[in-house]
Amino acid sequence: MSPTDQTSDARSAIPDRLQSQLEQRLKSWESLLLLVAIAIFVANSFASPYFLNAWNLSDATFNFTEKAMIAFAMALLIISGEIDLSVAAIIALASTAMGAALQLGAGTPVLILVGLGTGLLCGAFNGFLVTRMGLPSIVVTIGTMSLFRGISYIVLGDKSFQGYPSDFAFFGQGYVFWVISFEIVLFTILAVIYGIVLHKTNFGRAVYAIGNNPTGALFSGIRVARVKFILFLLTGLMAGVAAICLTSRLGSTRPSIAFGWELEVVTMVVLGGVNILGGSGTIPGVVIAAFVMGLVTFGLGLLNVPGIVMSIVIGSLLIGVIALPRLWTMWRQR
Amino acid sequence: MLQRIIRARETLLLGAILVLIALISTRFPGFIAPSNLARVFNDTSPLILLAIGQMIVILTRCIDLSVAANLALTGMVVAMVNLSFPGLPVALIVVLAIALGTAMGMVNGLLVWKLAIPPIVVTLGTMTIFRGIIFLISDGKWVNSHEMSAAFKAFPRAEFLGLPMLSWTAIAAVLLFTVVMTRTTFGRAAYAVGGNPHAATYTGIDVGRTQFWAFTISGALAGLTGYLWVSRYAVAYVDIAGGFELDVVAACVIGGISIAGGIGTIGGALLGALFLGVIKNALPVINISPFWQLAISGAAIIIAVAVNARANCEKGRIILKSAEHAA
């Protein structure tokens, strides 16, 4: 395919002058994105008098924290050259499992375990099909997406689970300190953990190596299948965490919960500068992308723009951030 | 020759569909009545039309997730045109629907061809954009049955030799694209691009241009289906055919079209769509809640892709194991 040709050419080309580190930083995707985030922030505070309010801003973070938790694990998975489109369906299944456990009289600790366990099981199932059976992840996860949500529909039909215990509400509605919610704290901790794992450990190195050249990685002694399996497990686990937060925030479970989130999570990851074909991307980029998407959604919401119109903005953002740099290069080469 | 036919995945799938129909008829004999089977076929026709387009796109190593949104947008536009100009002949409406769908397919194709953006990203984006545009032009309102002209609603129902025009459209598309894919240079090029893009480039095939035309065909079929869908169900609103793109991809995967490109037939897409159509129509008949459908089609996708992968396993000695096949 032509895109891979272009990147391999760029990689093998030797520049006649190296850029300074500062210059590289300034020109990076992350700083461009940060600029966009700041611009949106400023535009929003001019557009609506309600924007610059600590409580409103704190509320706005709920727009993206749950999705971003999944996006961290998804970023690693996409960098390794795979994808998981079943994350939203895992949320639905994990939430349904928690609801079912609730009906059997489970308390909050058990609910947490059920949520995380369901996420891990679903991730293991995806990982098994992809790494053991050697099936393409995009088809497998389109299949499990229907399967997992389908099981939710079989269990719940048009009904819903309600009546979660009051101490369970903390995960989605609780505040740790003043306007700092539990979710934003969890988001920050996870961002730091994933940042360290991807950028500072052998495991992170292996993820990049697999994404750039899986066969090369295998011959240099990396257990490709095992690393990919772990990444699917992590993605499932994060979907479980998100399911706990979302269920706790909404206080009920319907089979249509988190419908369409897989697309927003992938958008967030791609917007964050992760190459959808694998091999490159950073966690700081994903963090900034999460803020950009959260700010856009929140700002437009304050201006009474309906949700579906926001999806036009998100969709254009997704194509635009990839298309514009390429158009720019094409224009400069003329 | 005979052995080749028996071994083909299409034969296996056809067998599976026949067994399925036989099993259903043991519990509900009326299901195999010709009139009922014709009804099932008619009901599956939109899926068949979209699966044909999707098959060509997947063949060239791309994927089109925007087909359902394309269908819904075209459907809404033709419904609103019909609302404003009830006198417009149906032929013109059909041409308009195909043109609109084609234009949207070309947008996808151009982004993939000229800017080399991965197809999954392009069509994820255009999918949400198309849905959003429906809301913008319709203001979230519905176009209902009584607002549509009689001629507008009559076309897909009009019967010819005992079958509605909707079914005939699907049959015509299957025949047309079987010829296109097996007897034209475009068909050859599509298989070559999917099988090995580098080799295709060296033989003088423009990979990007072939992918562009694949998206254009998929868009044209989605546009046509948009009119048929809206006139058949006699309603147009933002969310029609929501999530239908996954059914379309599922039909292709079940039909033995390799997501890695280069492998698949129009017949496979047809059978994959029919398999899903039979299940969908059979569930209420044998008293299983329709809520089971999603899980069943999910399981069918996974089983189908696993079976196909086993069938594609290359025989012979592997000297250097590549990581993609590492167990």
XYZ file of C-alpha atoms in Angstrom:
661
model
C 0.000 0.000 0.000
C 1.230 3.477 -0.723
C 1.130 4.889 2.864
C 3.629 2.291 4.108
C 5.908 3.094 1.176
C 5.990 6.740 2.165
C 6.870 6.098 5.793
C 9.595 3.587 4.953
C 11.112 6.118 2.535
C 11.075 8.775 5.228
C 12.709 6.429 7.700
C 15.543 5.424 5.442
C 16.289 8.963 4.252
C 19.347 10.558 5.865
C 18.920 14.294 6.558
C 21.852 16.597 5.766
C 21.325 18.588 8.972
C 19.899 17.268 12.225
C 17.225 19.304 13.948
C 17.958 20.563 17.437
C 15.998 18.893 20.209
C 14.052 22.081 20.939
C 13.149 22.509 17.284
C 11.959 18.899 17.188
C 9.831 19.393 20.269
C 8.225 22.543 18.897
C 7.427 20.919 15.576
C 6.031 17.764 17.137
C 2.450 16.611 16.813
C 1.922 17.036 20.568
C 2.796 20.742 20.592
C 0.556 21.383 17.579
C -2.249 19.603 19.399
C -1.568 21.545 22.589
C -1.891 24.756 20.582
C -5.254 23.570 19.262
C -6.364 22.745 22.811
C -5.389 26.198 24.063
C -7.114 27.870 21.099
C -10.322 25.948 21.799
C -10.073 26.814 25.492
C -9.701 30.544 24.744
C -12.427 30.498 22.094
C -14.765 28.729 24.507
C -14.195 31.216 27.314
C -15.068 34.067 24.953
C -18.045 32.218 23.462
C -19.783 31.410 26.736
C -19.730 33.205 30.104
C -20.404 29.866 31.846
C -17.236 28.221 30.581
C -14.668 29.575 33.071
C -16.218 28.098 36.189
C -14.363 25.511 38.264
C -17.456 23.334 38.738
C -18.467 23.513 35.081
C -14.953 22.633 33.973
C -14.883 19.774 36.465
C -18.185 18.488 35.077
C -16.744 18.730 31.587
C -13.999 16.244 32.405
C -16.601 13.472 32.710
C -17.014 13.803 28.930
C -13.687 12.196 28.277
C -12.160 10.565 31.390
C -13.849 7.185 30.916
C -13.115 7.095 27.182
C -9.528 8.253 27.763
C -8.849 5.396 30.224
C -9.625 2.963 27.410
C -7.733 5.134 24.913
C -4.443 4.665 26.835
C -4.568 0.889 26.463
C -5.951 1.215 22.933
C -2.998 3.462 22.024
C -0.561 0.686 22.985
C -2.640 -1.845 21.067
C -2.770 0.317 17.924
C 0.968 1.068 18.156
C 1.546 -2.701 18.163
C -0.434 -2.926 14.923
C -3.715 -4.359 16.238
C -7.063 -2.754 17.079
C -9.963 -3.532 19.430
C -13.369 -2.343 18.244
C -15.200 -4.307 20.944
C -14.356 -1.993 23.878
C -17.796 -0.372 24.053
C -19.415 -3.803 23.935
C -17.113 -4.952 26.761
C -18.400 -1.992 28.809
C -21.966 -3.155 28.113
C -21.206 -6.753 29.087
C -19.202 -5.791 32.200
C -21.972 -3.439 33.286
C -24.568 -6.161 32.705
C -22.467 -8.642 34.707
C -22.271 -6.153 37.579
C -26.021 -5.627 37.400
C -26.578 -9.385 37.502
C -24.240 -9.701 40.496
C -26.198 -6.920 42.175
C -29.426 -8.912 41.749
C -27.707 -11.792 43.570
C -26.986 -9.424 46.460
C -23.354 -8.526 45.802
C -21.820 -5.575 47.608
C -19.553 -2.897 46.180
C -16.224 -4.826 46.435
C -17.725 -7.812 44.619
C -19.230 -5.515 41.962
C -15.766 -4.060 41.293
C -14.252 -7.531 40.985
C -17.041 -8.642 38.643
C -16.550 -5.552 36.460
C -12.782 -5.939 36.217
C -13.037 -9.714 35.805
C -15.516 -9.455 32.939
C -13.248 -6.931 31.202
C -10.234 -9.244 31.592
C -12.187 -12.269 30.320
C -13.397 -10.384 27.244
C -9.869 -9.106 26.568
C -8.492 -12.632 26.964
C -11.080 -13.931 24.489
C -10.086 -11.303 21.892
C -6.405 -11.935 22.567
C -6.843 -15.694 22.241
C -8.590 -15.386 18.875
C -6.002 -12.948 17.517
C -2.736 -14.358 18.868
C -3.499 -18.082 19.153
C -5.748 -18.548 16.137
C -3.931 -15.916 14.053
C -7.111 -14.092 12.994
C -7.135 -10.415 11.942
C -8.023 -8.267 14.959
C -10.369 -5.931 13.077
C -12.704 -8.774 12.078
C -12.408 -10.595 15.389
C -13.344 -7.498 17.363
C -16.192 -6.565 14.990
C -17.464 -10.071 15.746
C -16.952 -9.917 19.508
C -18.468 -6.414 19.468
C -21.756 -7.954 18.314
C -21.292 -11.004 20.536
C -20.584 -9.149 23.808
C -23.321 -6.560 23.342
C -25.584 -9.314 22.043
C -25.176 -11.212 25.327
C -26.147 -8.014 27.154
C -29.285 -7.807 25.028
C -30.103 -11.462 25.701
C -29.787 -10.920 29.453
C -31.530 -7.563 29.650
C -33.733 -7.248 26.559
C -35.568 -3.952 26.942
C -35.180 -3.950 30.743
C -32.495 -2.373 32.892
C -30.617 -3.024 36.144
C -30.938 -0.326 38.781
C -30.484 0.211 42.500
C -26.704 0.171 42.843
C -25.541 0.653 46.473
C -24.816 4.227 47.556
C -21.098 3.631 48.239
C -20.791 2.339 44.654
C -21.735 5.820 43.416
C -18.339 7.172 44.521
C -16.495 5.861 41.450
C -18.512 7.913 38.984
C -19.886 10.713 41.116
C -17.452 11.127 44.010
C -15.014 13.974 44.595
C -11.618 13.414 46.170
C -10.944 17.046 46.979
C -13.043 20.179 46.190
C -13.774 19.987 42.413
C -11.284 17.194 41.784
C -13.415 14.139 40.977
C -12.383 10.533 41.566
C -12.464 9.952 37.816
C -9.999 12.725 36.983
C -7.634 11.417 39.676
C -7.883 7.901 38.242
C -7.380 9.334 34.744
C -4.192 11.113 35.859
C -2.780 8.056 37.643
C -3.489 5.824 34.636
C -1.955 8.389 32.252
C 1.253 8.376 34.296
C 1.332 4.563 34.515
C 0.747 4.072 30.793
C 3.228 6.834 29.962
C 5.924 5.081 32.007
C 5.060 1.625 30.630
C 5.167 2.784 27.004
C 8.100 5.176 27.144
C 10.356 3.893 29.917
C 10.143 0.095 30.001
C 11.309 -2.855 27.926
C 7.681 -3.752 27.405
C 7.018 -0.358 25.784
C 10.071 -0.769 23.558
C 8.729 -4.173 22.502
C 5.352 -2.629 21.625
C 7.022 -0.140 19.242
C 9.244 -2.857 17.776
C 6.252 -5.099 17.057
C 4.357 -2.248 15.443
C 7.242 -1.323 13.165
C 8.217 -4.820 12.115
C 6.543 -7.837 13.742
C 8.787 -10.344 12.004
C 11.903 -8.388 12.929
C 10.698 -8.187 16.516
C 10.130 -11.953 16.609
C 13.662 -12.619 15.362
C 15.139 -10.274 17.939
C 13.654 -12.402 20.678
C 10.463 -10.538 21.513
C 7.535 -12.812 22.319
C 5.224 -11.083 19.878
C 2.134 -13.184 20.571
C 2.532 -12.836 24.334
C 2.964 -9.043 24.204
C -0.091 -8.691 21.970
C -2.112 -10.957 24.260
C -1.177 -8.798 27.251
C -2.218 -5.681 25.310
C -5.648 -7.187 24.580
C -5.941 -8.108 28.282
C -5.061 -4.530 29.274
C -7.591 -3.069 26.837
C -10.276 -5.377 28.224
C -9.283 -4.445 31.786
C -9.497 -0.718 30.985
C -12.932 -1.258 29.436
C -13.867 -2.939 32.731
C -12.597 0.070 34.703
C -14.547 2.407 32.417
C -17.627 0.204 32.874
C -17.383 0.586 36.662
C -17.065 4.385 36.408
C -19.830 4.756 33.827
C -22.254 2.407 35.596
C -21.603 4.195 38.861
C -22.119 7.598 37.220
C -25.365 6.630 35.459
C -26.616 4.444 38.315
C -28.207 1.988 35.894
C -27.366 -0.541 33.198
C -29.052 -0.800 29.818
C -27.743 -2.972 26.964
C -27.259 0.156 24.842
C -24.844 1.653 27.392
C -21.733 3.318 25.864
C -23.053 2.702 22.339
C -20.633 3.910 19.665
C -17.821 4.639 22.119
C -15.347 2.470 20.250
C -15.308 5.069 17.473
C -14.707 7.945 19.878
C -11.901 6.042 21.594
C -10.211 5.294 18.257
C -10.700 8.924 17.192
C -9.052 10.051 20.430
C -6.080 7.771 19.865
C -5.608 8.791 16.207
C -6.101 12.462 17.045
C -3.366 11.994 19.656
C -0.904 11.299 16.865
C -0.820 7.500 17.047
C -0.278 6.000 13.593
C -3.314 3.810 12.843
C -0.985 1.479 10.925
C 1.115 0.973 14.056
C 4.674 1.765 15.071
C 4.447 5.297 16.426
C 2.574 7.453 18.923
C 2.856 8.777 22.468
C 0.757 8.811 25.646
C 1.086 12.622 26.162
C -0.416 13.009 22.678
C -3.421 10.885 23.678
C -3.841 12.879 26.910
C -3.940 16.184 25.006
C -6.295 14.682 22.413
C -8.618 13.652 25.257
C -8.690 17.256 26.486
C -9.247 18.599 22.963
C -12.238 16.315 22.433
C -13.612 17.031 25.902
C -13.289 20.797 25.421
C -14.911 20.747 21.984
C -17.850 18.682 23.235
C -18.285 20.793 26.344
C -17.897 24.141 24.561
C -20.409 23.261 21.857
C -22.735 21.914 24.536
C -22.688 25.258 26.317
C -23.639 26.887 23.015
C -26.636 24.525 22.784
C -25.278 22.681 19.764
C -26.971 19.265 19.579
C -24.827 16.176 20.104
C -25.132 14.891 16.575
C -23.710 18.124 15.171
C -20.760 17.693 17.517
C -20.168 14.354 15.851
C -19.656 16.249 12.565
C -16.958 18.273 14.294
C -15.330 15.150 15.756
C -15.481 13.367 12.391
C -13.963 16.356 10.562
C -11.324 16.637 13.267
C -10.376 12.985 12.752
C -9.955 13.350 8.984
C -8.661 16.915 9.164
C -5.769 16.291 11.556
C -4.436 13.587 9.264
C -5.306 15.272 5.959
C -3.985 18.771 6.689
C -0.309 17.834 7.331
C -0.378 15.665 4.191
C -1.949 18.447 2.113
C 0.677 20.811 3.508
C 3.526 18.498 2.458
C 1.979 18.026 -0.983
C 1.648 21.781 -1.377
C 5.248 22.411 -0.285
C 6.622 19.826 -2.667
C 5.125 21.685 -5.637
C -13.650 -29.560 -11.560
C -16.277 -31.255 -9.405
C -13.785 -31.488 -6.580
C -13.098 -27.770 -6.862
C -16.783 -26.955 -6.597
C -17.213 -29.196 -3.554
C -14.171 -27.728 -1.817
C -15.152 -24.109 -2.473
C -16.176 -22.142 0.561
C -19.325 -20.966 -1.247
C -20.552 -24.573 -1.453
C -19.929 -25.039 2.265
C -21.845 -21.871 3.044
C -24.707 -22.806 0.720
C -24.839 -26.166 2.531
C -24.936 -24.367 5.890
C -27.815 -22.161 4.719
C -29.783 -25.166 3.414
C -29.239 -27.071 6.675
C -30.335 -23.970 8.593
C -33.528 -23.664 6.507
C -34.178 -27.409 6.935
C -33.754 -27.161 10.721
C -36.111 -24.194 10.901
C -38.718 -25.956 8.775
C -38.805 -28.888 11.191
C -40.160 -26.501 13.799
C -42.130 -24.315 11.424
C -42.981 -26.034 8.084
C -44.366 -22.829 6.560
C -40.864 -21.369 6.414
C -39.913 -23.311 3.258
C -43.001 -22.216 1.337
C -41.720 -20.503 -1.857
C -43.672 -17.341 -1.051
C -41.987 -17.118 2.354
C -38.516 -17.750 0.958
C -39.156 -15.014 -1.610
C -40.155 -12.714 1.251
C -36.929 -13.532 3.104
C -34.939 -12.804 -0.066
C -36.734 -9.505 -0.564
C -36.097 -8.578 3.060
C -32.388 -9.336 2.625
C -32.042 -7.442 -0.684
C -30.721 -4.172 0.837
C -28.065 -6.171 2.702
C -27.127 -7.983 -0.531
C -26.761 -4.700 -2.427
C -24.505 -3.184 0.229
C -22.513 -6.401 0.676
C -21.645 -6.398 -3.051
C -20.136 -2.912 -2.763
C -18.405 -3.737 0.515
C -16.979 -6.934 -1.001
C -15.264 -4.962 -3.780
C -13.879 -2.466 -1.268
C -12.581 -5.193 1.065
C -11.084 -6.993 -1.930
C -8.789 -3.989 -2.510
C -7.595 -4.070 1.141
C -9.880 -1.256 2.286
C -13.054 -1.138 4.381
C -16.083 1.132 4.026
C -17.778 1.810 7.361
C -19.757 4.743 5.956
C -22.218 2.721 3.827
C -25.096 2.827 6.301
C -24.667 6.579 6.878
C -24.458 7.103 3.100
C -27.686 5.102 2.725
C -29.431 7.146 5.408
C -28.289 10.508 4.023
C -29.287 9.649 0.444
C -32.605 8.299 1.698
C -33.300 11.495 3.603
C -32.372 13.730 0.656
C -34.568 11.858 -1.856
C -37.416 11.780 0.677
C -37.155 15.555 1.117
C -36.904 16.098 -2.642
C -40.041 14.008 -3.014
C -41.704 16.096 -0.305
C -40.931 19.354 -2.151
C -41.519 18.102 -5.706
C -44.064 15.249 -5.464
C -44.454 15.230 -9.267
C -40.851 14.243 -9.971
C -40.709 10.894 -11.842
C -39.284 7.931 -9.927
C -36.611 7.337 -12.578
C -35.182 10.761 -11.820
C -35.260 10.033 -8.081
C -33.336 6.797 -8.637
C -30.735 8.628 -10.739
C -30.437 11.313 -8.052
C -29.980 8.666 -5.329
C -27.258 6.870 -7.278
C -25.517 10.176 -8.071
C -25.553 11.292 -4.435
C -24.267 7.950 -3.205
C -21.575 7.963 -5.880
C -20.447 11.432 -4.836
C -20.114 10.336 -1.215
C -18.239 7.215 -2.256
C -15.901 9.403 -4.312
C -15.151 11.577 -1.277
C -14.030 8.447 0.592
C -12.112 7.238 -2.429
C -10.321 10.545 -3.005
C -9.214 10.775 0.636
C -7.835 7.243 0.443
C -6.281 7.677 -3.009
C -4.879 11.205 -2.991
C -4.076 11.710 0.692
C -3.278 8.083 1.519
C -5.294 8.212 4.742
C -6.051 4.708 6.071
C -9.550 3.685 4.870
C -10.791 2.801 8.345
C -10.021 6.336 9.550
C -11.565 7.984 6.484
C -14.814 6.041 6.655
C -15.119 6.312 10.457
C -14.921 10.058 9.948
C -17.285 10.311 6.985
C -19.710 7.979 8.744
C -20.198 10.446 11.608
C -20.144 13.427 9.236
C -22.857 11.979 6.947
C -25.082 11.178 9.947
C -24.575 14.691 11.249
C -25.501 16.213 7.882
C -28.798 14.286 7.915
C -29.628 16.008 11.187
C -28.640 19.402 9.806
C -30.770 19.155 6.649
C -33.776 17.522 8.313
C -33.605 19.402 11.611
C -34.067 16.042 13.304
C -37.567 15.698 11.843
C -39.023 12.579 10.239
C -40.397 12.287 6.733
C -43.424 10.068 7.168
C -45.389 7.755 4.908
C -48.274 10.165 4.221
C -45.833 12.856 3.082
C -44.365 10.654 0.343
C -46.000 10.429 -3.089
C -47.651 7.154 -4.078
C -45.281 6.612 -7.007
C -42.258 7.167 -4.729
C -43.414 4.382 -2.413
C -44.679 2.059 -5.165
C -41.421 1.317 -7.025
C -39.722 -1.241 -4.713
C -43.085 -3.005 -4.204
C -44.052 -3.188 -7.898
C -44.126 -6.857 -8.868
C -42.579 -8.330 -11.985
C -42.867 -12.081 -12.607
C -44.006 -12.534 -9.023
C -41.020 -10.814 -7.395
C -40.930 -7.195 -6.137
C -38.588 -4.729 -7.881
C -36.450 -4.590 -4.713
C -35.540 -8.255 -5.203
C -34.981 -7.721 -8.921
C -32.602 -4.843 -8.186
C -30.534 -7.112 -5.949
C -30.551 -9.889 -8.579
C -29.521 -7.431 -11.297
C -26.694 -6.078 -9.131
C -25.433 -9.604 -8.379
C -25.375 -10.470 -12.110
C -23.856 -7.149 -13.172
C -21.051 -7.212 -10.628
C -20.311 -10.902 -11.156
C -19.554 -9.959 -14.758
C -17.602 -6.857 -13.697
C -15.467 -8.743 -11.189
C -14.726 -11.779 -13.364
C -14.761 -10.435 -16.923
C -13.350 -6.897 -16.882
C -9.940 -5.334 -16.365
C -11.280 -3.483 -13.312
C -12.226 -6.796 -11.677
C -8.802 -8.253 -12.430
C -7.139 -5.109 -11.091
C -9.176 -5.258 -7.867
C -8.044 -8.846 -7.198
C -4.450 -7.944 -8.078
C -4.419 -4.885 -5.799
C -5.770 -6.905 -2.893
C -3.563 -9.926 -3.509
C -0.289 -8.029 -3.723
C -0.299 -4.226 -4.079
C 3.423 -4.032 -4.849
C 3.215 -6.593 -7.629
C 0.105 -4.819 -8.930
C 2.023 -1.536 -9.108
C 4.825 -3.221 -11.066
C 2.337 -4.626 -13.564
C 1.107 -1.101 -14.214
C -2.038 -1.089 -12.086
C -2.698 2.145 -10.214
C -3.468 0.854 -6.706
C -4.973 4.105 -5.431
C -7.173 4.576 -8.497
C -8.521 1.017 -8.212
C -9.360 1.635 -4.547
C -11.021 4.916 -5.534
C -13.322 3.132 -7.987
C -14.092 0.435 -5.405
C -15.267 3.132 -2.981
C -17.229 4.815 -5.766
C -19.086 1.590 -6.586
C -19.777 0.972 -2.898
C -21.123 4.528 -2.587
C -23.321 4.201 -5.695
C -24.874 0.975 -4.385
C -25.391 2.550 -0.954
C -27.142 5.525 -2.593
C -29.441 3.284 -4.617
C -30.209 1.245 -1.487
C -30.928 4.504 0.340
C -33.866 5.273 -1.940
C -35.115 1.652 -1.879
C -34.879 1.501 1.930
C -36.722 4.771 2.545
C -39.467 4.030 0.006
C -39.924 0.459 1.205
C -40.228 1.295 4.895
C -41.955 4.593 3.962
C -40.108 6.614 6.581
C -36.890 8.629 6.719
C -35.124 9.878 9.849
C -31.607 10.402 11.177
C -31.022 6.933 12.590
C -32.311 4.649 9.831
C -30.011 1.671 9.236
C -27.996 2.604 12.337
C -25.175 0.106 12.819
C -26.075 -1.608 9.549
C -22.474 -1.211 8.311
C -21.453 -3.964 10.722
C -24.064 -6.355 9.301
C -22.645 -5.581 5.863
C -19.073 -6.327 6.925
C -20.346 -9.427 8.734
C -22.071 -10.647 5.554
C -18.796 -10.278 3.655
C -16.729 -12.042 6.308
C -19.228 -14.897 6.542
C -19.208 -15.050 2.748
C -15.522 -15.900 2.784
C -14.141 -12.525 1.687
C -10.709 -12.164 3.243
C -10.320 -8.930 5.196
C -6.645 -8.970 4.151
C -7.798 -8.456 0.558
C -7.547 -10.347 -2.700
C -9.848 -13.267 -1.862
C -13.618 -13.429 -2.321
C -16.448 -13.606 -4.816
C -19.742 -11.806 -5.417
C -21.447 -15.165 -4.841
C -19.812 -15.318 -1.413
C -21.127 -11.878 -0.491
C -24.603 -12.923 -1.665
C -24.545 -16.118 0.418
C -23.139 -14.322 3.468
C -25.983 -11.806 3.296
C -28.564 -14.566 2.809
C -27.192 -16.467 5.819
C -27.745 -13.416 8.054
C -31.112 -12.761 6.390
C -32.360 -16.299 7.051
C -31.317 -16.074 10.722
C -32.962 -12.680 11.138
C -36.239 -13.867 9.625
C -36.208 -17.234 11.362
C -35.781 -16.055 14.958
C -39.315 -14.675 15.440
C -40.777 -17.688 13.594
C -39.231 -20.237 15.958
C -40.059 -18.120 18.992
C -36.629 -16.849 19.938
C -36.486 -13.273 21.160
C -35.094 -10.890 18.502
C -32.612 -9.777 21.171
C -30.645 -12.956 20.336
C -29.910 -11.781 16.820
C -26.941 -9.561 17.662
C -25.109 -12.264 19.619
C -25.831 -14.889 16.961
C -24.450 -12.753 14.136
C -21.410 -11.963 16.290
C -20.782 -15.653 16.901
C -21.329 -16.341 13.180
C -18.658 -13.770 12.236
C -16.107 -15.295 14.613
C -16.807 -18.862 13.498
C -16.744 -17.863 9.818
C -13.442 -16.022 10.050
C -11.891 -18.911 12.032
C -13.082 -21.476 9.448
C -11.833 -19.326 6.565
C -8.442 -18.866 8.204
C -8.069 -22.637 8.544
C -8.999 -23.073 4.871
C -6.463 -20.450 3.782
C -3.568 -22.003 5.690
C -0.837 -22.354 3.107
C 0.497 -25.866 2.834
C 4.172 -26.531 2.364
C 7.307 -26.031 4.357
C 7.668 -22.727 6.167
C 11.342 -21.930 6.602
C 11.086 -18.514 8.206
C 8.021 -18.121 10.365
C 6.540 -14.644 10.032
C 5.224 -12.999 13.185
C 1.706 -12.577 11.897
C 1.283 -16.333 11.816
C 3.216 -16.979 15.003
C 1.236 -19.297 17.240
